[in-house]
């Protein structure tokens, strides 16, 4: 048991896998990531219970819950937000919704200046949005749909590529000259970013009502091709 420390539980089910993190503002009690074949709802709460039990924590040790709120897949976001809401409401704890792109950008330094953030959008496509540093990371325009091939063709040196991609896309993107500019943000890194952001907001006095959180879906039909 870890004394009287309080912990925040963060969940990420937005895209290709599921991730959980327990954070006390300074140290990671536990972080885990796994893939699932459309069994988000069945597996998520069981994994939460197992993770907390493994490090000797109970739900009452949590001061807040955070969840990656999108954009992302319909099935994943629905399962993650439902689980996070249920837990936060049962414990009477605040629930922080952290955007997928926001979580990806959480620890990236301002000297990177310009970057493209992208997520899998199905049917071999990527949903991409450019960000620039202006005191914080700010979107420069709306999301567009692209492919790995189009991204390679339009890429210019100096622009970082931050995101999550499929194994097929990795075969295309993970080649010179682009590969040194790739920053993966799937797996556990994104849920850790969400946990850090939520912890900072909790410490700043924010106490969001779990009932008000809504998912942000990746609505690819309305996103222009680019």
C-alpha positions as semicolon CSV with decimal commas, in nm:
position;residue;x (nm);y (nm);z (nm)
1;X;0,000;0,000;0,000
2;X;0,127;0,347;-0,084
3;X;0,035;0,537;0,229
4;X;-0,224;0,814;0,205
5;X;-0,146;0,932;-0,147
6;X;-0,436;1,012;-0,374
7;X;-0,449;0,898;-0,733
8;X;-0,607;0,988;-1,064
9;X;-0,718;0,710;-1,298
10;X;-0,696;0,788;-1,671
11;X;-0,853;0,579;-1,947
12;X;-0,791;0,590;-2,322
13;X;-1,005;0,387;-2,562
14;X;-1,016;0,636;-2,849
15;X;-0,843;0,446;-3,128
16;X;-0,658;0,120;-3,193
17;X;-0,604;0,000;-2,837
18;X;-0,693;0,057;-2,474
19;X;-0,474;0,213;-2,206
20;X;-0,499;0,286;-1,833
21;X;-0,279;0,491;-1,602
22;X;-0,272;0,559;-1,227
23;X;-0,095;0,885;-1,144
24;X;-0,035;1,074;-0,817
25;X;0,102;1,393;-0,969
26;X;0,463;1,282;-0,937
27;X;0,485;0,907;-0,999
28;X;0,309;0,644;-1,206
29;X;0,162;0,374;-0,986
30;X;0,080;0,171;-1,297
31;X;0,039;0,208;-1,674
32;X;-0,093;-0,060;-1,907
33;X;-0,187;-0,091;-2,274
34;X;-0,347;-0,370;-2,477
35;X;-0,532;-0,437;-2,802
36;X;-0,883;-0,577;-2,817
37;X;-1,113;-0,706;-3,091
38;X;-1,419;-0,490;-3,021
39;X;-1,441;-0,606;-2,658
40;X;-1,388;-0,264;-2,501
41;X;-1,690;-0,280;-2,269
42;X;-1,627;-0,636;-2,154
43;X;-1,258;-0,586;-2,081
44;X;-1,223;-0,228;-1,960
45;X;-1,366;-0,234;-1,608
46;X;-1,213;-0,574;-1,536
47;X;-0,872;-0,438;-1,633
48;X;-0,929;-0,130;-1,415
49;X;-1,005;-0,349;-1,115
50;X;-0,706;-0,573;-1,180
51;X;-0,470;-0,277;-1,225
52;X;-0,576;-0,113;-0,898
53;X;-0,563;-0,439;-0,705
54;X;-0,213;-0,509;-0,839
55;X;-0,077;-0,190;-0,678
56;X;-0,286;-0,216;-0,361
57;X;-0,540;0,057;-0,436
58;X;-0,917;0,070;-0,406
59;X;-1,159;0,300;-0,594
60;X;-1,182;0,517;-0,283
61;X;-0,814;0,608;-0,328
62;X;-0,905;0,798;-0,645
63;X;-0,952;1,175;-0,630
64;X;-1,055;1,206;-0,997
65;X;-1,102;1,019;-1,322
66;X;-0,987;1,125;-1,669
67;X;-1,078;0,987;-2,009
68;X;-0,961;1,062;-2,361
69;X;-1,279;1,207;-2,512
70;X;-1,205;1,212;-2,884
71;X;-1,192;1,239;-3,170
72;X;-1,174;0,867;-3,221
73;X;-1,373;0,557;-3,302
74;X;-1,740;0,532;-3,210
75;X;-1,712;0,197;-3,032
76;X;-1,400;0,284;-2,836
77;X;-1,510;0,629;-2,722
78;X;-1,855;0,510;-2,623
79;X;-1,713;0,230;-2,407
80;X;-1,442;0,444;-2,246
81;X;-1,662;0,740;-2,163
82;X;-1,942;0,519;-2,031
83;X;-1,697;0,339;-1,801
84;X;-1,534;0,663;-1,684
85;X;-1,872;0,827;-1,619
86;X;-2,001;0,527;-1,427
87;X;-1,692;0,515;-1,206
88;X;-1,677;0,890;-1,142
89;X;-2,047;0,915;-1,062
90;X;-2,041;0,611;-0,833
91;X;-1,748;0,760;-0,639
92;X;-1,874;1,121;-0,659
93;X;-1,547;1,228;-0,822
94;X;-1,483;1,484;-1,100
95;X;-1,437;1,353;-1,453
96;X;-1,194;1,525;-1,689
97;X;-1,243;1,483;-2,063
98;X;-0,911;1,528;-2,245
99;X;-0,912;1,559;-2,623
100;X;-0,717;1,298;-2,818
101;X;-0,499;1,553;-2,992
102;X;-0,454;1,748;-2,668
103;X;-0,326;1,433;-2,495
104;X;-0,088;1,366;-2,785
105;X;0,058;1,716;-2,758
106;X;0,082;1,722;-2,378
107;X;0,459;1,695;-2,341
108;X;0,586;1,822;-2,676
109;X;0,826;2,120;-2,650
110;X;0,761;2,458;-2,814
111;X;1,085;2,447;-3,013
112;X;0,915;2,198;-3,247
113;X;0,711;2,499;-3,372
114;X;0,504;2,323;-3,641
115;X;0,366;1,972;-3,649
116;X;0,095;1,758;-3,803
117;X;-0,118;1,542;-3,573
118;X;-0,292;1,243;-3,727
119;X;-0,516;0,952;-3,635
120;X;-0,638;0,642;-3,823
121;X;-0,967;0,722;-3,998
122;X;-1,052;0,386;-4,151
123;X;-1,029;0,252;-4,506
124;X;-0,658;0,333;-4,522
125;X;-0,706;0,701;-4,443
126;X;-0,562;0,936;-4,183
127;X;-0,735;1,234;-4,023
128;X;-0,473;1,506;-4,003
129;X;-0,458;1,854;-3,851
130;X;-0,168;2,098;-3,838
131;X;-0,067;2,265;-3,510
132;X;0,164;2,557;-3,442
133;X;0,313;2,687;-3,118
134;X;0,179;3,024;-3,002
135;X;0,224;3,017;-2,627
136;X;0,052;2,679;-2,648
137;X;-0,022;2,432;-2,925
138;X;-0,294;2,582;-3,145
139;X;-0,466;2,420;-3,445
140;X;-0,394;2,586;-3,777
141;X;-0,707;2,504;-3,974
142;X;-0,959;2,221;-3,980
143;X;-0,888;1,845;-3,999
144;X;-0,843;1,692;-4,344
145;X;-0,846;1,335;-4,467
146;X;-0,528;1,205;-4,625
147;X;-0,332;0,884;-4,678
148;X;0,019;0,781;-4,588
149;X;0,120;0,817;-4,954
150;X;-0,025;1,168;-4,981
151;X;0,132;1,267;-4,651
152;X;0,474;1,156;-4,775
153;X;0,429;1,340;-5,104
154;X;0,331;1,669;-4,936
155;X;0,571;1,656;-4,641
156;X;0,845;1,916;-4,606
157;X;1,150;1,890;-4,376
158;X;1,100;2,067;-4,047
159;X;0,741;1,955;-3,997
160;X;0,704;1,692;-3,726
161;X;0,450;1,411;-3,766
162;X;0,280;1,317;-3,441
163;X;0,022;1,045;-3,416
164;X;-0,096;0,690;-3,434
165;X;-0,084;0,473;-3,742
166;X;-0,149;0,118;-3,852
167;X;0,121;-0,138;-3,920
168;X;0,060;-0,093;-4,294
169;X;0,108;0,282;-4,267
170;X;0,421;0,234;-4,061
171;X;0,580;0,044;-4,349
172;X;0,529;0,355;-4,566
173;X;0,603;0,629;-4,311
174;X;0,892;0,464;-4,131
175;X;1,139;0,527;-4,412
176;X;1,398;0,800;-4,480
177;X;1,375;1,093;-4,495
178;X;1,055;1,108;-4,285
179;X;1,130;0,855;-4,012
180;X;1,342;1,090;-3,790
181;X;1,047;1,331;-3,784
182;X;0,790;1,072;-3,669
183;X;0,669;1,084;-3,307
184;X;0,436;0,793;-3,213
185;X;0,150;0,882;-2,984
186;X;-0,047;0,561;-2,956
187;X;-0,003;0,306;-2,681
188;X;0,058;0,427;-2,327
189;X;0,204;0,768;-2,416
190;X;-0,135;0,924;-2,488
191;X;-0,305;0,809;-2,168
192;X;-0,008;0,942;-1,972
193;X;-0,047;1,279;-2,141
194;X;-0,417;1,281;-2,052
195;X;-0,337;1,197;-1,689
196;X;-0,085;1,479;-1,657
197;X;-0,325;1,735;-1,806
198;X;-0,614;1,621;-1,589
199;X;-0,399;1,630;-1,275
200;X;-0,292;1,988;-1,350
201;X;-0,655;2,091;-1,395
202;X;-0,756;1,922;-1,072
203;X;-0,479;2,104;-0,887
204;X;-0,598;2,431;-1,045
205;X;-0,937;2,378;-0,883
206;X;-1,144;2,243;-1,172
207;X;-1,416;1,994;-1,076
208;X;-1,605;1,899;-1,395
209;X;-1,941;1,724;-1,360
210;X;-1,923;1,369;-1,506
211;X;-2,279;1,398;-1,640
212;X;-2,179;1,680;-1,876
213;X;-1,902;1,500;-2,064
214;X;-1,974;1,420;-2,428
215;X;-1,754;1,228;-2,677
216;X;-1,603;1,388;-2,986
217;X;-1,634;1,141;-3,272
218;X;-1,415;1,125;-3,578
219;X;-1,680;1,219;-3,835
220;X;-1,482;1,136;-4,146
221;X;-1,760;1,189;-4,406
222;X;-1,771;1,559;-4,319
223;X;-1,394;1,604;-4,320
224;X;-1,261;1,735;-4,652
225;X;-1,009;1,533;-4,845
226;X;-0,664;1,688;-4,850
